[in-house]
Coordinates of C-alpha atoms and ligand atoms in Angstrom, one line a residue:
M1 CA -68.7 5.5 -46.2
K2 CA -66.9 7.8 -43.6
Q3 CA -63.1 6.6 -42.7
E4 CA -62.4 6.3 -39.3
R5 CA -60.0 9.1 -37.9
I6 CA -56.9 7.9 -36.0
V7 CA -56.6 10.0 -32.9
D8 CA -52.8 10.3 -32.0
S9 CA -51.3 11.8 -29.2
I10 CA -47.6 12.8 -27.9
E11 CA -48.2 10.3 -25.2
Q12 CA -49.0 7.3 -27.5
L13 CA -46.1 8.7 -29.8
N14 CA -43.8 8.7 -27.1
H15 CA -45.0 5.4 -25.7
D16 CA -44.4 3.7 -29.2
M17 CA -41.3 5.4 -29.9
T18 CA -39.9 4.3 -26.8
E19 CA -40.7 0.5 -27.5
K20 CA -38.5 1.1 -30.6
S21 CA -35.5 2.7 -29.1
L22 CA -36.5 6.0 -30.4
E23 CA -36.9 9.5 -28.4
G24 CA -38.1 12.9 -29.5
H25 CA -36.3 15.6 -28.5
W26 CA -39.6 17.3 -27.5
S27 CA -39.2 15.2 -24.5
L28 CA -36.7 17.5 -23.2
G29 CA -37.5 20.6 -20.7
L30 CA -35.6 23.8 -20.7
E31 CA -34.6 22.3 -17.2
D32 CA -32.6 19.7 -19.2
L33 CA -30.7 22.3 -21.2
P34 CA -29.0 24.6 -18.9
P35 CA -27.1 27.5 -20.3
Y36 CA -23.7 26.6 -18.6
P37 CA -22.2 23.3 -18.1
V38 CA -23.3 21.2 -15.0
T39 CA -21.0 18.6 -13.6
S40 CA -21.9 16.1 -10.6
V41 CA -18.0 16.4 -9.8
R42 CA -17.8 18.0 -6.2
P43 CA -15.2 20.3 -5.1
H44 CA -13.4 17.9 -2.2
L45 CA -10.3 17.7 0.0
W46 CA -8.5 14.7 1.0
R47 CA -6.4 14.5 4.0
W48 CA -2.7 13.4 3.9
E49 CA -3.3 11.7 7.3
D50 CA -5.8 9.6 6.1
V51 CA -4.3 8.7 2.9
H52 CA -1.0 8.0 4.6
E53 CA -2.6 5.8 7.2
S54 CA -4.4 3.7 4.3
L55 CA -1.0 3.3 2.5
I56 CA 0.8 2.2 5.4
R57 CA -1.8 -0.4 6.4
A58 CA -1.7 -1.4 2.7
G59 CA 1.8 -2.0 3.1
E60 CA 1.0 -4.8 5.6
V61 CA -1.7 -6.4 4.0
V62 CA -1.6 -6.1 0.3
N63 CA 1.0 -8.3 -1.7
L64 CA 2.7 -7.1 -4.8
D65 CA 2.8 -10.7 -5.9
E66 CA -1.1 -10.7 -6.3
A67 CA -1.9 -7.1 -6.5
E68 CA -0.8 -5.4 -9.8
R69 CA -0.3 -2.2 -7.9
R70 CA -0.4 -1.0 -4.0
T71 CA -2.3 2.6 -4.6
V72 CA -5.0 4.2 -2.4
R73 CA -7.4 6.2 -4.8
L74 CA -9.1 9.5 -4.4
L75 CA -12.7 8.9 -5.0
N76 CA -14.9 12.1 -5.6
P77 CA -18.3 11.8 -3.8
G78 CA -19.8 13.3 -6.7
I79 CA -19.4 10.2 -8.9
P80 CA -21.1 7.5 -7.0
G81 CA -20.0 3.9 -7.8
G82 CA -17.2 5.6 -10.1
H83 CA -13.6 5.2 -9.5
G84 CA -12.4 8.9 -10.6
T85 CA -11.3 11.7 -8.8
T86 CA -13.0 13.8 -11.5
H87 CA -14.7 12.5 -14.5
T88 CA -11.5 12.7 -16.6
I89 CA -8.6 12.0 -14.2
H90 CA -7.9 9.8 -11.1
C91 CA -5.4 10.4 -8.7
S92 CA -3.9 7.8 -6.3
F93 CA -0.7 7.3 -4.3
Q94 CA 1.5 4.4 -4.5
Y95 CA 3.5 2.8 -1.8
V96 CA 6.4 0.4 -2.5
K97 CA 8.5 -0.9 0.1
D98 CA 12.3 -1.8 0.2
G99 CA 12.9 -5.0 -1.9
E100 CA 9.6 -4.9 -3.8
Y101 CA 8.6 -4.2 -7.5
A102 CA 5.4 -3.5 -9.2
R103 CA 5.7 -5.6 -12.5
A104 CA 5.7 -4.1 -15.9
H105 CA 2.8 -3.5 -17.8
R106 CA 1.2 -1.0 -20.6
H107 CA -2.1 0.6 -20.9
T108 CA -3.8 3.2 -23.4
A109 CA -4.4 5.2 -20.0
A110 CA -1.5 7.9 -19.7
A111 CA -0.2 8.3 -16.4
L112 CA 2.4 10.3 -14.3
R113 CA 4.1 10.1 -11.0
F114 CA 5.2 12.9 -8.7
V115 CA 7.7 11.7 -6.1
L116 CA 6.6 12.5 -2.4
E117 CA 8.8 10.4 0.2
G118 CA 11.6 8.6 -0.3
R119 CA 14.2 8.1 -3.1
D120 CA 16.6 6.0 -5.2
A121 CA 13.8 3.9 -6.3
Y122 CA 13.1 3.7 -10.3
T123 CA 10.6 3.5 -12.6
M124 CA 11.5 2.0 -16.0
V125 CA 9.8 3.6 -19.0
N126 CA 10.2 1.7 -22.3
G127 CA 13.7 0.9 -21.0
Q128 CA 15.0 4.1 -19.7
Q129 CA 15.6 3.9 -16.1
C130 CA 14.2 7.1 -14.3
V131 CA 15.8 7.2 -10.8
M132 CA 13.4 9.1 -8.3
E133 CA 13.9 11.9 -6.1
E134 CA 11.5 14.1 -4.2
G135 CA 9.6 16.4 -6.5
D136 CA 10.6 14.5 -9.4
L137 CA 7.9 14.1 -12.3
I138 CA 7.9 10.9 -14.3
L139 CA 5.7 10.1 -17.4
T140 CA 4.6 6.9 -18.7
P141 CA 2.5 8.0 -21.5
Q142 CA 0.0 5.8 -23.2
L143 CA 1.2 2.5 -24.2
T144 CA 4.7 3.0 -22.6
W145 CA 5.9 0.0 -20.5
H146 CA 6.6 1.0 -17.2
D147 CA 7.7 -1.1 -13.6
H148 CA 8.5 0.3 -10.5
V149 CA 11.6 -1.2 -8.4
N150 CA 12.5 -0.2 -5.1
R151 CA 16.2 -1.4 -3.9
S152 CA 16.9 2.0 -2.1
G153 CA 16.7 0.6 1.5
Q154 CA 13.9 2.6 2.4
P155 CA 10.2 2.7 1.2
I156 CA 8.8 5.1 -1.3
I157 CA 5.6 7.0 -1.7
W158 CA 4.6 8.8 -4.7
L159 CA 1.1 10.4 -6.4
D160 CA -0.1 8.8 -9.7
G161 CA -2.2 10.5 -12.1
L162 CA -4.1 8.9 -15.0
D163 CA -6.6 9.4 -17.5
I164 CA -8.5 6.1 -16.7
P165 CA -11.9 7.9 -16.3
L166 CA -11.9 9.5 -19.5
T167 CA -10.0 6.7 -21.6
Q168 CA -13.0 4.3 -20.1
A169 CA -15.8 7.1 -20.8
L170 CA -14.3 6.7 -24.5
H171 CA -14.3 2.8 -24.1
Q172 CA -10.6 2.8 -25.2
L173 CA -8.9 1.1 -22.3
F174 CA -6.3 -1.4 -23.7
F175 CA -4.2 -3.2 -21.0
E176 CA -1.2 -5.7 -21.6
P177 CA 0.9 -7.3 -18.8
C178 CA 4.6 -7.5 -20.1
P179 CA 5.8 -10.9 -21.0
K180 CA 8.9 -10.0 -18.3
D181 CA 8.2 -9.0 -14.8
Q182 CA 10.7 -6.3 -15.1
Q183 CA 12.0 -4.4 -18.1
T184 CA 16.0 -4.8 -18.6
L185 CA 17.9 -1.6 -19.1
E186 CA 17.9 -0.5 -22.6
A187 CA 15.3 -3.3 -23.6
T188 CA 13.3 -1.4 -26.2
S189 CA 9.5 -1.3 -26.2
E190 CA 9.7 -3.4 -29.6
E191 CA 11.9 -6.1 -28.0
V192 CA 9.5 -6.9 -25.2
A193 CA 6.3 -5.9 -27.5
G194 CA 4.0 -9.0 -27.3
F195 CA 1.3 -9.7 -29.8
Y196 CA -0.9 -6.7 -29.3
G197 CA 0.3 -5.1 -32.6
H198 CA -2.9 -3.0 -32.9
A199 CA -2.0 -1.6 -29.5
R200 CA 1.0 0.3 -30.7
P201 CA 1.3 3.9 -30.2
A202 CA -0.2 5.7 -33.4
A203 CA 2.3 8.9 -32.8
A204 CA 6.0 8.9 -32.7
P205 CA 7.2 7.5 -29.5
R206 CA 8.5 10.2 -27.2
Q207 CA 11.9 9.9 -25.5
Y208 CA 11.6 12.4 -22.7
F209 CA 9.9 11.1 -19.5
H210 CA 11.7 12.7 -16.4
Y211 CA 11.4 16.1 -15.1
K212 CA 13.8 16.6 -12.3
W213 CA 12.8 18.5 -9.1
A214 CA 16.2 20.5 -9.3
D215 CA 15.2 21.9 -12.7
T216 CA 11.7 22.6 -11.8
Q217 CA 12.9 24.4 -8.4
R218 CA 15.3 26.4 -10.5
S219 CA 12.6 27.3 -13.0
L220 CA 10.2 28.3 -10.4
E221 CA 12.9 30.5 -8.7
R222 CA 14.0 32.2 -12.0
L223 CA 10.2 33.1 -12.9
R224 CA 9.8 34.5 -9.2
Q225 CA 12.7 36.7 -9.6
S226 CA 11.3 37.9 -13.1
K227 CA 8.3 39.5 -11.0
T228 CA 6.6 40.0 -14.3
G229 CA 6.0 36.1 -14.4
R230 CA 3.1 36.2 -11.6
D231 CA 0.0 34.9 -12.9
P232 CA -3.1 36.9 -11.2
F233 CA -5.2 33.6 -11.2
D234 CA -2.4 31.1 -10.5
G235 CA 0.7 32.8 -8.7
Y236 CA 4.0 31.7 -10.3
L237 CA 2.5 29.1 -12.6
L238 CA 5.2 26.7 -14.2
E239 CA 3.8 24.2 -16.7
F240 CA 5.5 21.0 -17.5
R241 CA 5.4 20.6 -21.4
E242 CA 6.5 18.3 -24.2
P243 CA 10.0 19.5 -25.0
V244 CA 10.2 18.8 -28.8
T245 CA 6.7 20.4 -29.5
G246 CA 6.0 22.7 -26.4
G247 CA 2.8 21.0 -26.4
P248 CA 1.0 20.0 -23.2
T249 CA 2.7 17.3 -20.5
M250 CA 0.6 14.4 -22.4
P251 CA -2.2 14.6 -24.8
T252 CA -4.9 14.3 -21.9
I253 CA -3.3 16.0 -18.9
Q254 CA -1.4 19.3 -18.1
C255 CA 0.8 19.2 -15.1
A256 CA 1.9 22.3 -13.3
V257 CA 3.4 23.4 -10.3
Q258 CA 2.9 26.7 -8.8
L259 CA 4.3 29.0 -6.2
L260 CA 2.2 31.1 -4.0
E261 CA 4.5 33.4 -2.0
P262 CA 3.4 34.3 1.7
G263 CA 0.5 36.5 2.0
H264 CA -0.5 36.0 -1.8
E265 CA -4.3 35.8 -2.8
T266 CA -4.9 35.0 -6.4
L267 CA -7.8 36.6 -8.2
P268 CA -11.0 34.5 -8.6
H269 CA -11.6 32.9 -12.0
R270 CA -13.5 29.7 -13.6
H271 CA -12.8 27.4 -16.6
T272 CA -14.1 24.5 -18.4
S273 CA -11.2 22.4 -17.4
T274 CA -11.2 20.3 -14.0
V275 CA -8.2 20.3 -11.9
I276 CA -6.9 18.1 -9.1
Y277 CA -4.4 19.9 -6.9
H278 CA -1.8 18.6 -4.4
A279 CA -0.2 20.6 -1.8
Y280 CA 3.4 19.7 -2.2
R281 CA 4.9 22.2 0.1
G282 CA 3.4 24.8 2.7
A283 CA -0.2 25.5 3.6
G284 CA -2.8 27.7 2.4
A285 CA -6.7 28.1 1.5
S286 CA -8.8 27.9 -1.7
I287 CA -12.5 29.0 -2.1
I288 CA -14.0 26.6 -4.5
G289 CA -17.5 27.4 -5.8
G290 CA -18.1 29.7 -2.7
R291 CA -16.8 27.0 0.0
E292 CA -13.5 27.4 1.7
F293 CA -11.2 24.4 1.9
H294 CA -7.9 24.8 4.2
W295 CA -4.9 22.5 3.0
R296 CA -1.8 21.7 4.3
Q297 CA 1.3 19.7 2.9
G298 CA 0.2 16.2 1.4
D299 CA -3.6 17.2 1.2
S300 CA -5.4 16.9 -2.1
F301 CA -8.6 18.8 -3.6
V302 CA -10.5 19.2 -6.4
V303 CA -11.6 22.1 -8.5
P304 CA -14.6 21.0 -10.7
L305 CA -15.2 22.7 -14.1
W306 CA -16.9 26.2 -14.1
H307 CA -16.6 26.5 -10.5
Q308 CA -15.2 29.8 -9.5
H309 CA -11.9 29.4 -7.4
A310 CA -9.1 31.5 -5.8
H311 CA -6.0 30.5 -3.8
A312 CA -4.3 32.1 -0.8
N313 CA -1.2 31.7 1.0
P314 CA -1.8 33.3 4.5
S315 CA 1.6 32.3 6.0
A316 CA 3.9 35.3 6.8
D317 CA 7.2 33.5 5.6
T318 CA 6.6 30.1 4.2
D319 CA 5.9 29.4 0.4
A320 CA 3.2 27.2 -0.7
I321 CA 3.9 25.0 -3.8
L322 CA 0.8 23.2 -5.2
L323 CA 1.2 20.5 -7.9
S324 CA -1.7 20.4 -10.6
M325 CA -3.2 18.1 -12.9
S326 CA -5.7 19.3 -15.5
D327 CA -8.0 18.0 -18.5
A328 CA -7.4 21.5 -20.3
P329 CA -5.5 19.7 -23.2
V330 CA -8.7 17.7 -23.8
M331 CA -11.1 20.7 -23.8
K332 CA -8.7 22.8 -26.0
A333 CA -8.2 19.9 -28.5
L334 CA -12.1 19.7 -28.8
D335 CA -12.5 23.5 -28.9
L336 CA -14.4 23.3 -25.5
Y337 CA -12.2 25.3 -23.6
R338 CA -13.8 28.4 -22.0
E339 CA -12.6 30.8 -19.2
E340 CA -13.9 33.9 -17.5
S341 CA -12.9 36.0 -14.4
Ligands
GTQ401 O1 1.9 2.4 -11.5 O2 1.3 1.7 -13.4 O3 -2.4 4.3 -9.6 O4 -1.2 1.0 -13.9 C1 -3.0 2.9 -11.4 C2 -2.7 2.2 -12.5 C3 -0.6 3.1 -10.9 C4 0.9 2.0 -12.5 C5 -2.1 3.4 -10.8 C6 -1.6 2.0 -12.7 C7 -0.5 2.4 -12.1
FE2_402 FE1 0.4 1.4 -15.2

């Protein structure tokens, strides 16, 4: 007796596998395997006028008794429905009026503040009071308690950088409100530590959270005097490093300031890290992936990974200073960092 032959096909196999939540690698075409990394993150520039107007309007209608924070976020148009400025970091601007405070909480997302307008408000970080001046960088690394208090007699605006998109992509976001709305001076994190024992930092807690602008400026000047300190791709670049280990600013974010002297044009290069820039002082232009973006003080822009980019300061007499936040520490930790000029 002749056995009936079962006629199978790729189509039938694919169909049957799909029903069992299986997939064959043969379903991928070469177009799914590009030779270099592809990102949906787009080069984009946000104008300070737009951010500032939204912040002032938010000051009228957003109440800090209800909202956890009064911040305006930069959304990358290449991440529809997402909340990120890039796929790893989000950048916002926070506005706290005189007499207000933003209540204490902590989270596994690491955050930083860079002060733009105003002074003498403070952020409490694990019981340490960090009094703000323009240009100060204040870190609230993962799971540090932080609240922001403004009793300075004037409003304050600063830039926030957080690794929330990355933390969320890894499904690792813990958030805990503090039992007290405001931390008291020198209250340790243990004193106010609630019940989320599992959310405690695994690593030794760090003690240094505050980089003063006066120190940053002095270091930038010293770098400029050295003349050998000029990086062909970044101008005079000063990275904020972890003071004990010399490692990155935080495990997921490298912060830096870079000074572009009048007339200086950097050489183009590209790398697998993605960078958010904020024009802290001066004005200039950057070519990103073949497009030119003109920025002035207060503007922010994104250089997505593997996009060729170069910066220029066309001014005859004014320095330009860019603040940057990069996800390079993540790529380096995972051995994924590459650059090419
Ligand atoms: O100030 O603690 O922009 O928790 C986003 C989340 C700021 C903050 C943001 C936050 C904060
Ligand atoms: Fe926070």
